[in-house]
Amino acid sequence: MAKSEYNSTECGPFIHEALHPIRHRIANLREQVESQTAALNKTLTDMERILNAIVETKEKLDRIEAKLEGNPEPDTPGFERIGSRYFFIEHEDRKSWTGAEIACRQKGGYLAAFQNQEELDEIKEKLQVAVYWLGINQKIKEGDFVSVASGKPATFLDW
């Protein structure tokens, strides 16, 4: 028998035996990777479902907000159209800011938050010399003015 044949015959079972734990470990690692991949795929599917639900909810809220911003003619007497929106200007019953906000909500509206100078000028013509409350505040953070109606940053502050 040649020397190289002798070594391969004797070494074969030894190498096979030495590689057995490595092969077993590789198989275990492969199972773990497959299991983790399946778990990640399930999590990804769940997250996609949740994201789709969030997007759908946001779209519904955007449609509702668009309807609110369109301000269809209110059923409550006393509202008047100024520009493209309807306003109720209270001249008699003086309230605190909170009281005025509650009264507006009971009428189905919010304290006014002017959208531009033109709208402000039109409303000023209807006001008496008195104090009127606006639906913009900075309760959360000093200097960050937010619309009470939308919760978004106020876009027009030149009042």
mmCIF file of N, CA and C in Angstrom, residues 61-73 83-86 109-110 115 149-150:
data_model
loop_
_atom_site.group_PDB
_atom_site.id
_atom_site.type_symbol
_atom_site.label_atom_id
_atom_site.label_comp_id
_atom_site.label_asym_id
_atom_site.label_seq_id
_atom_site.Cartn_x
_atom_site.Cartn_y
_atom_site.Cartn_z
ATOM 1 N N LEU A 61 -58.786 60.817 8.977
ATOM 2 C CA LEU A 61 -58.663 62.062 9.740
ATOM 3 C C LEU A 61 -58.436 63.254 8.817
ATOM 4 N N ASP A 62 -57.637 63.063 7.767
ATOM 5 C CA ASP A 62 -57.415 64.140 6.799
ATOM 6 C C ASP A 62 -58.720 64.527 6.111
ATOM 7 N N ARG A 63 -59.556 63.513 5.779
ATOM 8 C CA ARG A 63 -60.848 63.815 5.149
ATOM 9 C C ARG A 63 -61.754 64.569 6.118
ATOM 10 N N ILE A 64 -61.765 64.155 7.383
ATOM 11 C CA ILE A 64 -62.574 64.840 8.393
ATOM 12 C C ILE A 64 -62.081 66.262 8.575
ATOM 13 N N GLU A 65 -60.761 66.428 8.650
ATOM 14 C CA GLU A 65 -60.185 67.764 8.811
ATOM 15 C C GLU A 65 -60.546 68.654 7.625
ATOM 16 N N ALA A 66 -60.506 68.088 6.423
ATOM 17 C CA ALA A 66 -60.862 68.872 5.234
ATOM 18 C C ALA A 66 -62.316 69.315 5.306
ATOM 19 N N LYS A 67 -63.185 68.436 5.796
ATOM 20 C CA LYS A 67 -64.592 68.810 5.961
ATOM 21 C C LYS A 67 -64.734 69.915 6.991
ATOM 22 N N LEU A 68 -63.999 69.784 8.103
ATOM 23 C CA LEU A 68 -64.077 70.805 9.152
ATOM 24 C C LEU A 68 -63.546 72.140 8.654
ATOM 25 N N GLU A 69 -62.457 72.112 7.897
ATOM 26 C CA GLU A 69 -61.884 73.351 7.385
ATOM 27 C C GLU A 69 -62.787 73.985 6.341
ATOM 28 N N GLY A 70 -63.574 73.155 5.644
ATOM 29 C CA GLY A 70 -64.522 73.678 4.676
ATOM 30 C C GLY A 70 -65.672 74.393 5.372
ATOM 31 N N ASN A 71 -65.871 74.100 6.645
ATOM 32 C CA ASN A 71 -66.904 74.720 7.466
ATOM 33 C C ASN A 71 -68.239 74.857 6.746
ATOM 34 N N PRO A 72 -68.967 73.763 6.573
ATOM 35 C CA PRO A 72 -70.285 73.884 5.982
ATOM 36 C C PRO A 72 -71.161 74.784 6.856
ATOM 37 N N GLU A 73 -72.198 75.345 6.272
ATOM 38 C CA GLU A 73 -73.049 76.295 7.000
ATOM 39 C C GLU A 73 -73.600 75.651 8.266
ATOM 40 N N GLY A 83 -65.662 85.698 4.898
ATOM 41 C CA GLY A 83 -64.732 85.026 3.992
ATOM 42 C C GLY A 83 -65.318 83.687 3.607
ATOM 43 N N SER A 84 -64.560 82.641 3.730
ATOM 44 C CA SER A 84 -65.029 81.308 3.345
ATOM 45 C C SER A 84 -65.497 80.483 4.539
ATOM 46 N N ARG A 85 -65.467 81.087 5.732
ATOM 47 C CA ARG A 85 -65.827 80.330 6.936
ATOM 48 C C ARG A 85 -66.956 81.023 7.688
ATOM 49 N N TYR A 86 -67.495 80.310 8.682
ATOM 50 C CA TYR A 86 -68.565 80.847 9.509
ATOM 51 C C TYR A 86 -68.040 81.120 10.911
ATOM 52 N N GLY A 109 -68.365 74.431 17.344
ATOM 53 C CA GLY A 109 -67.207 75.076 16.737
ATOM 54 C C GLY A 109 -66.031 75.142 17.681
ATOM 55 N N TYR A 110 -65.109 76.023 17.348
ATOM 56 C CA TYR A 110 -63.908 76.263 18.140
ATOM 57 C C TYR A 110 -63.688 77.762 18.208
ATOM 58 N N GLN A 115 -56.750 82.671 9.564
ATOM 59 C CA GLN A 115 -55.878 82.015 8.593
ATOM 60 C C GLN A 115 -55.001 82.993 7.823
ATOM 61 N N ALA A 149 -58.229 73.885 17.616
ATOM 62 C CA ALA A 149 -59.073 73.034 16.780
ATOM 63 C C ALA A 149 -58.306 71.870 16.168
ATOM 64 N N SER A 150 -57.114 72.134 15.658
ATOM 65 C CA SER A 150 -56.376 71.091 14.930
ATOM 66 C C SER A 150 -55.203 70.505 15.706
#
